[in-house]
């Protein structure tokens, strides 16, 4: 049950973060290089979240 809840929460969070990052690229005034730091931070956040949820088992 805990694993299923973690998967569902991670899927929702990843979908939100990717949607947030891709919304910035829809504007004609913002170029790809302006949004590149956002993509890098989102990727870092997603990797850290997945590591915390599934691989960090020091209990």
mmCIF file of N, CA, C and O in Angstrom:
data_model
loop_
_atom_site.group_PDB
_atom_site.id
_atom_site.type_symbol
_atom_site.label_atom_id
_atom_site.label_comp_id
_atom_site.label_asym_id
_atom_site.label_seq_id
_atom_site.Cartn_x
_atom_site.Cartn_y
_atom_site.Cartn_z
ATOM 1 N N UNK A 1 0.837 -1.204 0.000
ATOM 2 C CA UNK A 1 0.000 0.000 0.000
ATOM 3 C C UNK A 1 0.870 1.252 0.000
ATOM 4 O O UNK A 1 0.565 2.210 -0.708
ATOM 5 N N UNK A 2 1.947 1.244 0.769
ATOM 6 C CA UNK A 2 2.826 2.402 0.828
ATOM 7 C C UNK A 2 3.510 2.636 -0.511
ATOM 8 O O UNK A 2 3.698 3.779 -0.925
ATOM 9 N N UNK A 3 3.882 1.549 -1.201
ATOM 10 C CA UNK A 3 4.546 1.648 -2.503
ATOM 11 C C UNK A 3 3.585 2.211 -3.557
ATOM 12 O O UNK A 3 3.975 3.055 -4.357
ATOM 13 N N UNK A 4 2.341 1.775 -3.527
ATOM 14 C CA UNK A 4 1.341 2.263 -4.488
ATOM 15 C C UNK A 4 1.080 3.748 -4.263
ATOM 16 O O UNK A 4 0.988 4.516 -5.226
ATOM 17 N N UNK A 5 0.978 4.156 -3.022
ATOM 18 C CA UNK A 5 0.760 5.569 -2.712
ATOM 19 C C UNK A 5 1.945 6.419 -3.164
ATOM 20 O O UNK A 5 1.751 7.520 -3.684
ATOM 21 N N UNK A 6 3.152 5.901 -2.980
ATOM 22 C CA UNK A 6 4.344 6.631 -3.427
ATOM 23 C C UNK A 6 4.358 6.778 -4.948
ATOM 24 O O UNK A 6 4.696 7.840 -5.473
ATOM 25 N N UNK A 7 3.994 5.727 -5.656
ATOM 26 C CA UNK A 7 3.968 5.781 -7.124
ATOM 27 C C UNK A 7 2.941 6.784 -7.607
ATOM 28 O O UNK A 7 3.222 7.606 -8.488
ATOM 29 N N UNK A 8 1.744 6.751 -7.035
ATOM 30 C CA UNK A 8 0.685 7.683 -7.449
ATOM 31 C C UNK A 8 1.088 9.124 -7.148
ATOM 32 O O UNK A 8 0.927 10.016 -7.982
ATOM 33 N N UNK A 9 1.649 9.367 -5.975
ATOM 34 C CA UNK A 9 2.090 10.716 -5.616
ATOM 35 C C UNK A 9 3.203 11.204 -6.526
ATOM 36 O O UNK A 9 3.204 12.367 -6.951
ATOM 37 N N UNK A 10 4.146 10.340 -6.842
ATOM 38 C CA UNK A 10 5.249 10.728 -7.735
ATOM 39 C C UNK A 10 4.752 11.013 -9.144
ATOM 40 O O UNK A 10 5.226 11.942 -9.792
ATOM 41 N N UNK A 11 3.806 10.226 -9.623
ATOM 42 C CA UNK A 11 3.258 10.460 -10.965
ATOM 43 C C UNK A 11 2.562 11.818 -11.030
ATOM 44 O O UNK A 11 2.753 12.580 -11.978
ATOM 45 N N UNK A 12 1.762 12.130 -10.019
ATOM 46 C CA UNK A 12 1.086 13.426 -9.997
ATOM 47 C C UNK A 12 2.085 14.579 -9.909
ATOM 48 O O UNK A 12 1.948 15.596 -10.599
ATOM 49 N N UNK A 13 3.092 14.422 -9.081
ATOM 50 C CA UNK A 13 4.084 15.477 -8.914
ATOM 51 C C UNK A 13 4.906 15.673 -10.183
ATOM 52 O O UNK A 13 5.160 16.807 -10.598
ATOM 53 N N UNK A 14 5.323 14.591 -10.825
ATOM 54 C CA UNK A 14 6.089 14.687 -12.070
ATOM 55 C C UNK A 14 5.241 15.328 -13.160
ATOM 56 O O UNK A 14 5.718 16.184 -13.916
ATOM 57 N N UNK A 15 3.979 14.944 -13.259
ATOM 58 C CA UNK A 15 3.092 15.538 -14.260
ATOM 59 C C UNK A 15 2.928 17.040 -14.015
ATOM 60 O O UNK A 15 2.949 17.835 -14.967
ATOM 61 N N UNK A 16 2.790 17.436 -12.764
ATOM 62 C CA UNK A 16 2.662 18.855 -12.443
ATOM 63 C C UNK A 16 3.925 19.624 -12.798
ATOM 64 O O UNK A 16 3.866 20.696 -13.407
ATOM 65 N N UNK A 17 5.094 19.090 -12.428
ATOM 66 C CA UNK A 17 6.348 19.788 -12.688
ATOM 67 C C UNK A 17 6.652 19.886 -14.181
ATOM 68 O O UNK A 17 7.104 20.925 -14.663
ATOM 69 N N UNK A 18 6.382 18.827 -14.932
ATOM 70 C CA UNK A 18 6.602 18.872 -16.384
ATOM 71 C C UNK A 18 5.622 19.839 -17.031
ATOM 72 O O UNK A 18 5.988 20.602 -17.922
ATOM 73 N N UNK A 19 4.384 19.841 -16.584
ATOM 74 C CA UNK A 19 3.407 20.793 -17.111
ATOM 75 C C UNK A 19 3.786 22.224 -16.798
ATOM 76 O O UNK A 19 3.636 23.119 -17.635
ATOM 77 N N UNK A 20 4.305 22.450 -15.620
ATOM 78 C CA UNK A 20 4.741 23.790 -15.232
ATOM 79 C C UNK A 20 5.909 24.256 -16.089
ATOM 80 O O UNK A 20 5.942 25.404 -16.548
ATOM 81 N N UNK A 21 6.860 23.367 -16.347
ATOM 82 C CA UNK A 21 8.023 23.735 -17.145
ATOM 83 C C UNK A 21 7.657 23.937 -18.615
ATOM 84 O O UNK A 21 8.177 24.846 -19.275
ATOM 85 N N UNK A 22 6.764 23.129 -19.149
ATOM 86 C CA UNK A 22 6.413 23.273 -20.563
ATOM 87 C C UNK A 22 5.490 24.463 -20.809
ATOM 88 O O UNK A 22 5.419 24.963 -21.931
ATOM 89 N N UNK A 23 4.789 24.915 -19.794
ATOM 90 C CA UNK A 23 3.944 26.098 -19.955
ATOM 91 C C UNK A 23 4.781 27.330 -20.272
ATOM 92 O O UNK A 23 4.356 28.205 -21.027
ATOM 93 N N UNK A 24 5.992 27.388 -19.736
ATOM 94 C CA UNK A 24 6.858 28.534 -19.991
ATOM 95 C C UNK A 24 7.296 28.625 -21.444
ATOM 96 O O UNK A 24 7.534 29.706 -21.965
ATOM 97 N N UNK A 25 7.412 27.498 -22.119
ATOM 98 C CA UNK A 25 7.890 27.508 -23.506
ATOM 99 C C UNK A 25 6.796 27.889 -24.493
ATOM 100 O O UNK A 25 7.084 28.082 -25.667
ATOM 101 N N UNK A 26 5.567 27.987 -24.061
ATOM 102 C CA UNK A 26 4.464 28.337 -24.963
ATOM 103 C C UNK A 26 4.467 29.821 -25.332
ATOM 104 O O UNK A 26 3.894 30.210 -26.335
ATOM 105 N N UNK A 27 5.106 30.625 -24.541
ATOM 106 C CA UNK A 27 5.129 32.056 -24.802
ATOM 107 C C UNK A 27 6.121 32.372 -25.913
ATOM 108 O O UNK A 27 7.214 31.814 -25.965
ATOM 109 N N UNK A 28 5.752 33.267 -26.800
ATOM 110 C CA UNK A 28 6.631 33.660 -27.903
ATOM 111 C C UNK A 28 7.751 34.582 -27.416
ATOM 112 O O UNK A 28 8.760 34.732 -28.090
ATOM 113 N N UNK A 29 7.585 35.195 -26.255
ATOM 114 C CA UNK A 29 8.576 36.138 -25.747
ATOM 115 C C UNK A 29 9.716 35.432 -25.013
ATOM 116 O O UNK A 29 10.751 36.019 -24.770
ATOM 117 N N UNK A 30 9.514 34.163 -24.653
ATOM 118 C CA UNK A 30 10.508 33.419 -23.895
ATOM 119 C C UNK A 30 11.123 32.369 -24.806
ATOM 120 O O UNK A 30 10.422 31.546 -25.387
ATOM 121 N N UNK A 31 12.442 32.370 -24.929
ATOM 122 C CA UNK A 31 13.144 31.404 -25.760
ATOM 123 C C UNK A 31 13.536 30.166 -24.974
ATOM 124 O O UNK A 31 13.386 30.093 -23.752
ATOM 125 N N UNK A 32 14.083 29.195 -25.696
ATOM 126 C CA UNK A 32 14.469 27.933 -25.056
ATOM 127 C C UNK A 32 15.604 28.135 -24.062
ATOM 128 O O UNK A 32 15.622 27.519 -22.994
ATOM 129 N N UNK A 33 16.548 28.986 -24.396
ATOM 130 C CA UNK A 33 17.678 29.209 -23.492
ATOM 131 C C UNK A 33 17.251 29.907 -22.205
ATOM 132 O O UNK A 33 17.906 29.756 -21.177
ATOM 133 N N UNK A 34 16.168 30.658 -22.259
ATOM 134 C CA UNK A 34 15.639 31.283 -21.045
ATOM 135 C C UNK A 34 15.020 30.249 -20.109
ATOM 136 O O UNK A 34 15.007 30.426 -18.895
ATOM 137 N N UNK A 35 14.482 29.187 -20.677
ATOM 138 C CA UNK A 35 13.776 28.177 -19.898
ATOM 139 C C UNK A 35 14.701 27.014 -19.521
ATOM 140 O O UNK A 35 14.349 26.203 -18.676
ATOM 141 N N UNK A 36 15.876 26.955 -20.114
ATOM 142 C CA UNK A 36 16.789 25.841 -19.846
ATOM 143 C C UNK A 36 17.118 25.662 -18.363
ATOM 144 O O UNK A 36 17.101 24.522 -17.868
ATOM 145 N N UNK A 37 17.383 26.719 -17.595
ATOM 146 C CA UNK A 37 17.603 26.508 -16.147
ATOM 147 C C UNK A 37 16.390 25.915 -15.430
ATOM 148 O O UNK A 37 16.545 25.125 -14.490
ATOM 149 N N UNK A 38 15.201 26.254 -15.889
ATOM 150 C CA UNK A 38 13.991 25.687 -15.284
ATOM 151 C C UNK A 38 13.928 24.190 -15.552
ATOM 152 O O UNK A 38 13.620 23.398 -14.660
ATOM 153 N N UNK A 39 14.229 23.784 -16.793
ATOM 154 C CA UNK A 39 14.246 22.358 -17.119
ATOM 155 C C UNK A 39 15.289 21.611 -16.295
ATOM 156 O O UNK A 39 15.041 20.510 -15.821
ATOM 157 N N UNK A 40 16.454 22.216 -16.101
ATOM 158 C CA UNK A 40 17.512 21.578 -15.320
ATOM 159 C C UNK A 40 17.073 21.414 -13.863
ATOM 160 O O UNK A 40 17.242 20.346 -13.263
ATOM 161 N N UNK A 41 16.472 22.461 -13.296
ATOM 162 C CA UNK A 41 15.995 22.367 -11.910
ATOM 163 C C UNK A 41 14.860 21.360 -11.765
ATOM 164 O O UNK A 41 14.813 20.613 -10.780
ATOM 165 N N UNK A 42 13.940 21.325 -12.724
ATOM 166 C CA UNK A 42 12.843 20.362 -12.667
ATOM 167 C C UNK A 42 13.364 18.937 -12.746
ATOM 168 O O UNK A 42 12.893 18.052 -12.028
ATOM 169 N N UNK A 43 14.345 18.696 -13.616
ATOM 170 C CA UNK A 43 14.927 17.355 -13.720
ATOM 171 C C UNK A 43 15.613 16.970 -12.408
ATOM 172 O O UNK A 43 15.473 15.831 -11.932
ATOM 173 N N UNK A 44 16.318 17.907 -11.803
ATOM 174 C CA UNK A 44 16.983 17.649 -10.532
ATOM 175 C C UNK A 44 15.975 17.343 -9.424
ATOM 176 O O UNK A 44 16.152 16.403 -8.638
ATOM 177 N N UNK A 45 14.899 18.109 -9.383
ATOM 178 C CA UNK A 45 13.852 17.893 -8.373
ATOM 179 C C UNK A 45 13.198 16.524 -8.564
ATOM 180 O O UNK A 45 12.960 15.794 -7.595
ATOM 181 N N UNK A 46 12.922 16.145 -9.814
ATOM 182 C CA UNK A 46 12.276 14.861 -10.083
ATOM 183 C C UNK A 46 13.192 13.710 -9.678
ATOM 184 O O UNK A 46 12.758 12.744 -9.047
ATOM 185 N N UNK A 47 14.485 13.813 -10.012
ATOM 186 C CA UNK A 47 15.432 12.758 -9.642
ATOM 187 C C UNK A 47 15.551 12.645 -8.121
ATOM 188 O O UNK A 47 15.535 11.535 -7.575
ATOM 189 N N UNK A 48 15.639 13.778 -7.432
ATOM 190 C CA UNK A 48 15.748 13.737 -5.974
ATOM 191 C C UNK A 48 14.480 13.174 -5.332
ATOM 192 O O UNK A 48 14.556 12.427 -4.352
ATOM 193 N N UNK A 49 13.320 13.515 -5.889
ATOM 194 C CA UNK A 49 12.063 13.012 -5.346
ATOM 195 C C UNK A 49 11.963 11.501 -5.524
ATOM 196 O O UNK A 49 11.576 10.784 -4.591
ATOM 197 N N UNK A 50 12.327 11.004 -6.699
ATOM 198 C CA UNK A 50 12.267 9.564 -6.941
ATOM 199 C C UNK A 50 13.292 8.822 -6.081
ATOM 200 O O UNK A 50 13.010 7.735 -5.581
ATOM 201 N N UNK A 51 14.461 9.404 -5.899
ATOM 202 C CA UNK A 51 15.468 8.782 -5.038
ATOM 203 C C UNK A 51 14.976 8.702 -3.591
ATOM 204 O O UNK A 51 15.128 7.682 -2.935
ATOM 205 N N UNK A 52 14.398 9.775 -3.131
ATOM 206 C CA UNK A 52 13.876 9.812 -1.752
ATOM 207 C C UNK A 52 12.740 8.813 -1.566
ATOM 208 O O UNK A 52 12.641 8.151 -0.535
ATOM 209 N N UNK A 53 11.893 8.687 -2.576
ATOM 210 C CA UNK A 53 10.705 7.841 -2.438
ATOM 211 C C UNK A 53 11.034 6.353 -2.544
ATOM 212 O O UNK A 53 10.402 5.530 -1.869
ATOM 213 N N UNK A 54 12.008 5.985 -3.375
ATOM 214 C CA UNK A 54 12.184 4.566 -3.663
ATOM 215 C C UNK A 54 13.547 3.980 -3.291
ATOM 216 O O UNK A 54 13.656 2.808 -3.029
ATOM 217 N N UNK A 55 14.608 4.798 -3.260
ATOM 218 C CA UNK A 55 15.932 4.210 -3.075
ATOM 219 C C UNK A 55 16.570 4.521 -1.733
ATOM 220 O O UNK A 55 17.486 3.842 -1.331
ATOM 221 N N UNK A 56 16.123 5.536 -1.046
ATOM 222 C CA UNK A 56 16.727 5.931 0.223
ATOM 223 C C UNK A 56 16.032 5.188 1.361
ATOM 224 O O UNK A 56 15.115 5.709 1.976
ATOM 225 N N UNK A 57 16.455 3.985 1.642
ATOM 226 C CA UNK A 57 15.815 3.157 2.676
ATOM 227 C C UNK A 57 16.794 2.889 3.810
ATOM 228 O O UNK A 57 17.302 1.808 3.978
ATOM 229 N N UNK A 58 17.068 3.932 4.608
ATOM 230 C CA UNK A 58 17.966 3.780 5.745
ATOM 231 C C UNK A 58 17.195 3.650 7.060
ATOM 232 O O UNK A 58 17.628 4.132 8.082
ATOM 233 N N UNK A 59 16.060 3.024 7.044
ATOM 234 C CA UNK A 59 15.216 2.920 8.239
ATOM 235 C C UNK A 59 15.710 1.851 9.174
ATOM 236 O O UNK A 59 16.135 0.831 8.890
#
